[in-house]
């Protein structure tokens, strides 16, 4: 075994640096170490009466809650669509900070719109569609800036407490609708 001293550069080289519908990047904490994570989603029409829901690397029950929140608060119609959500690289994480990336990856796949490739997404999504605080937000943003990301969507309640000297421009979003609008103009 060989120690990986800089997990960000190890995983960042694997991240897709081009924008594509269904791709969103976030920063997870593995212990106290920040790691960049690419969330991928594929939303396709189904030919069956009961659409499939699959998650790889994320908790399926959590993904089901996020899909329901997207349907309710952003107006995505997923009842006739199969939804597949995955973390790239075989990672398995339970970090709620990945919620916003998962939601916008799904929205992007459904609408064929891409989250900008220089944008990172951080926030826990509630049942009410609100974007909640995540622990160690400043550390996560510094790691994203170090990896070359220029912009971030963060919980609006946390944005006002962040220093402006993080090396990354951040926008506070209060809910899913506002996050989708900020990322790619979804109404």
GROMACS .gro file of C-alpha atoms in nm:
model
  187
    1UNK     CA    1   0.000   0.000   0.000
    2UNK     CA    2   0.106   0.354  -0.071
    3UNK     CA    3  -0.009   0.664   0.116
    4UNK     CA    4  -0.186   0.932  -0.087
    5UNK     CA    5  -0.071   1.260   0.067
    6UNK     CA    6  -0.292   1.487  -0.144
    7UNK     CA    7  -0.629   1.321  -0.206
    8UNK     CA    8  -0.758   1.625  -0.392
    9UNK     CA    9  -0.501   1.611  -0.670
   10UNK     CA   10  -0.540   1.232  -0.686
   11UNK     CA   11  -0.917   1.253  -0.742
   12UNK     CA   12  -0.920   1.587  -0.926
   13UNK     CA   13  -0.723   1.435  -1.212
   14UNK     CA   14  -1.008   1.185  -1.251
   15UNK     CA   15  -1.287   1.446  -1.241
   16UNK     CA   16  -1.445   1.547  -1.568
   17UNK     CA   17  -1.336   1.905  -1.625
   18UNK     CA   18  -1.592   1.960  -1.899
   19UNK     CA   19  -1.948   2.049  -1.822
   20UNK     CA   20  -2.202   1.778  -1.906
   21UNK     CA   21  -2.568   1.727  -1.818
   22UNK     CA   22  -2.590   1.498  -1.516
   23UNK     CA   23  -2.248   1.586  -1.370
   24UNK     CA   24  -2.190   1.790  -1.054
   25UNK     CA   25  -1.890   1.820  -0.823
   26UNK     CA   26  -1.884   1.860  -0.446
   27UNK     CA   27  -1.637   1.823  -0.160
   28UNK     CA   28  -1.695   1.548   0.096
   29UNK     CA   29  -1.518   1.497   0.425
   30UNK     CA   30  -1.363   1.157   0.476
   31UNK     CA   31  -1.278   1.183   0.845
   32UNK     CA   32  -1.121   1.528   0.862
   33UNK     CA   33  -0.984   1.515   0.508
   34UNK     CA   34  -1.167   1.698   0.226
   35UNK     CA   35  -1.207   1.497  -0.097
   36UNK     CA   36  -1.348   1.621  -0.426
   37UNK     CA   37  -1.634   1.402  -0.545
   38UNK     CA   38  -1.812   1.389  -0.879
   39UNK     CA   39  -2.180   1.298  -0.864
   40UNK     CA   40  -2.330   1.162  -1.185
   41UNK     CA   41  -2.697   1.121  -1.267
   42UNK     CA   42  -2.885   0.970  -1.557
   43UNK     CA   43  -3.258   1.033  -1.596
   44UNK     CA   44  -3.423   0.845  -1.883
   45UNK     CA   45  -3.779   0.758  -1.987
   46UNK     CA   46  -3.899   0.420  -1.866
   47UNK     CA   47  -4.110   0.169  -2.052
   48UNK     CA   48  -4.230   0.004  -1.733
   49UNK     CA   49  -4.515   0.102  -1.501
   50UNK     CA   50  -4.281   0.143  -1.202
   51UNK     CA   51  -3.969   0.352  -1.271
   52UNK     CA   52  -3.633   0.232  -1.138
   53UNK     CA   53  -3.437   0.422  -0.878
   54UNK     CA   54  -3.074   0.323  -0.825
   55UNK     CA   55  -2.789   0.474  -0.625
   56UNK     CA   56  -2.423   0.375  -0.622
   57UNK     CA   57  -2.202   0.526  -0.356
   58UNK     CA   58  -2.489   0.713  -0.193
   59UNK     CA   59  -2.761   0.582   0.037
   60UNK     CA   60  -3.061   0.482  -0.177
   61UNK     CA   61  -3.314   0.599   0.081
   62UNK     CA   62  -3.148   0.939   0.093
   63UNK     CA   63  -3.155   0.960  -0.288
   64UNK     CA   64  -3.527   0.874  -0.286
   65UNK     CA   65  -3.591   1.163  -0.045
   66UNK     CA   66  -3.387   1.398  -0.266
   67UNK     CA   67  -3.582   1.292  -0.576
   68UNK     CA   68  -3.910   1.358  -0.395
   69UNK     CA   69  -3.785   1.702  -0.289
   70UNK     CA   70  -3.685   1.778  -0.649
   71UNK     CA   71  -4.029   1.678  -0.775
   72UNK     CA   72  -4.208   1.886  -0.515
   73UNK     CA   73  -3.994   2.200  -0.501
   74UNK     CA   74  -3.841   2.229  -0.850
   75UNK     CA   75  -4.126   2.072  -1.045
   76UNK     CA   76  -3.929   1.787  -1.202
   77UNK     CA   77  -4.167   1.520  -1.327
   78UNK     CA   78  -3.991   1.194  -1.254
   79UNK     CA   79  -4.285   0.954  -1.228
   80UNK     CA   80  -4.220   0.819  -1.579
   81UNK     CA   81  -3.839   0.830  -1.561
   82UNK     CA   82  -3.574   0.589  -1.440
   83UNK     CA   83  -3.321   0.771  -1.218
   84UNK     CA   84  -2.966   0.650  -1.162
   85UNK     CA   85  -2.734   0.842  -0.928
   86UNK     CA   86  -2.370   0.750  -0.868
   87UNK     CA   87  -2.048   0.876  -0.713
   88UNK     CA   88  -1.759   0.848  -0.957
   89UNK     CA   89  -1.455   0.644  -0.868
   90UNK     CA   90  -1.631   0.380  -0.661
   91UNK     CA   91  -1.654   0.601  -0.352
   92UNK     CA   92  -1.918   0.524  -0.089
   93UNK     CA   93  -2.006   0.825   0.126
   94UNK     CA   94  -2.282   0.939   0.360
   95UNK     CA   95  -2.189   1.307   0.374
   96UNK     CA   96  -2.505   1.525   0.357
   97UNK     CA   97  -2.298   1.801   0.191
   98UNK     CA   98  -2.330   1.597  -0.131
   99UNK     CA   99  -2.710   1.643  -0.140
  100UNK     CA  100  -2.707   1.960  -0.349
  101UNK     CA  101  -2.469   1.809  -0.607
  102UNK     CA  102  -2.690   1.499  -0.636
  103UNK     CA  103  -3.003   1.712  -0.683
  104UNK     CA  104  -2.852   1.936  -0.949
  105UNK     CA  105  -2.697   1.641  -1.130
  106UNK     CA  106  -3.048   1.489  -1.154
  107UNK     CA  107  -3.202   1.822  -1.260
  108UNK     CA  108  -2.930   1.871  -1.521
  109UNK     CA  109  -2.978   1.523  -1.665
  110UNK     CA  110  -3.357   1.568  -1.677
  111UNK     CA  111  -3.337   1.911  -1.845
  112UNK     CA  112  -3.022   1.841  -2.055
  113UNK     CA  113  -2.844   2.135  -1.890
  114UNK     CA  114  -2.496   2.126  -1.741
  115UNK     CA  115  -2.368   2.269  -1.414
  116UNK     CA  116  -2.070   2.489  -1.510
  117UNK     CA  117  -1.743   2.295  -1.492
  118UNK     CA  118  -1.581   2.555  -1.261
  119UNK     CA  119  -1.864   2.533  -1.003
  120UNK     CA  120  -1.870   2.330  -0.682
  121UNK     CA  121  -2.197   2.254  -0.499
  122UNK     CA  122  -2.220   2.221  -0.120
  123UNK     CA  123  -2.533   2.187   0.092
  124UNK     CA  124  -2.767   1.951   0.270
  125UNK     CA  125  -3.117   1.942   0.121
  126UNK     CA  126  -3.415   1.922   0.356
  127UNK     CA  127  -3.758   1.772   0.288
  128UNK     CA  128  -3.882   2.128   0.243
  129UNK     CA  129  -3.628   2.189  -0.033
  130UNK     CA  130  -3.418   2.422   0.181
  131UNK     CA  131  -3.038   2.419   0.159
  132UNK     CA  132  -2.886   2.363   0.503
  133UNK     CA  133  -2.545   2.425   0.653
  134UNK     CA  134  -2.268   2.168   0.627
  135UNK     CA  135  -1.979   2.121   0.869
  136UNK     CA  136  -1.633   2.253   0.780
  137UNK     CA  137  -1.762   2.462   0.488
  138UNK     CA  138  -1.459   2.690   0.485
  139UNK     CA  139  -1.220   2.391   0.469
  140UNK     CA  140  -1.422   2.241   0.181
  141UNK     CA  141  -1.417   2.569  -0.014
  142UNK     CA  142  -1.041   2.610   0.031
  143UNK     CA  143  -0.992   2.257  -0.104
  144UNK     CA  144  -1.212   2.333  -0.406
  145UNK     CA  145  -1.017   2.653  -0.475
  146UNK     CA  146  -0.691   2.459  -0.449
  147UNK     CA  147  -0.824   2.218  -0.714
  148UNK     CA  148  -0.900   2.507  -0.951
  149UNK     CA  149  -1.273   2.563  -0.901
  150UNK     CA  150  -1.373   2.928  -0.935
  151UNK     CA  151  -1.735   2.934  -0.808
  152UNK     CA  152  -1.944   2.764  -0.543
  153UNK     CA  153  -2.308   2.740  -0.442
  154UNK     CA  154  -2.337   2.724  -0.064
  155UNK     CA  155  -2.619   2.752   0.193
  156UNK     CA  156  -2.723   3.118   0.219
  157UNK     CA  157  -2.732   3.098   0.599
  158UNK     CA  158  -2.363   3.005   0.599
  159UNK     CA  159  -2.250   3.238   0.318
  160UNK     CA  160  -2.271   3.551   0.530
  161UNK     CA  161  -2.025   3.404   0.783
  162UNK     CA  162  -1.759   3.306   0.529
  163UNK     CA  163  -1.447   3.516   0.475
  164UNK     CA  164  -1.409   3.668   0.128
  165UNK     CA  165  -1.046   3.553   0.105
  166UNK     CA  166  -1.106   3.185   0.028
  167UNK     CA  167  -0.985   3.201  -0.333
  168UNK     CA  168  -1.328   3.105  -0.467
  169UNK     CA  169  -1.640   3.313  -0.539
  170UNK     CA  170  -1.945   3.179  -0.358
  171UNK     CA  171  -2.316   3.240  -0.391
  172UNK     CA  172  -2.558   3.169  -0.109
  173UNK     CA  173  -2.874   2.979  -0.204
  174UNK     CA  174  -3.171   2.927   0.026
  175UNK     CA  175  -3.356   2.647  -0.154
  176UNK     CA  176  -3.351   2.404  -0.446
  177UNK     CA  177  -3.529   2.637  -0.684
  178UNK     CA  178  -3.278   2.915  -0.621
  179UNK     CA  179  -2.987   2.668  -0.655
  180UNK     CA  180  -3.117   2.538  -0.988
  181UNK     CA  181  -3.166   2.894  -1.112
  182UNK     CA  182  -2.812   2.990  -1.008
  183UNK     CA  183  -2.653   2.679  -1.161
  184UNK     CA  184  -2.828   2.669  -1.499
  185UNK     CA  185  -3.134   2.889  -1.520
  186UNK     CA  186  -3.403   2.632  -1.430
  187UNK     CA  187  -3.735   2.782  -1.335
   0.00000   0.00000   0.00000
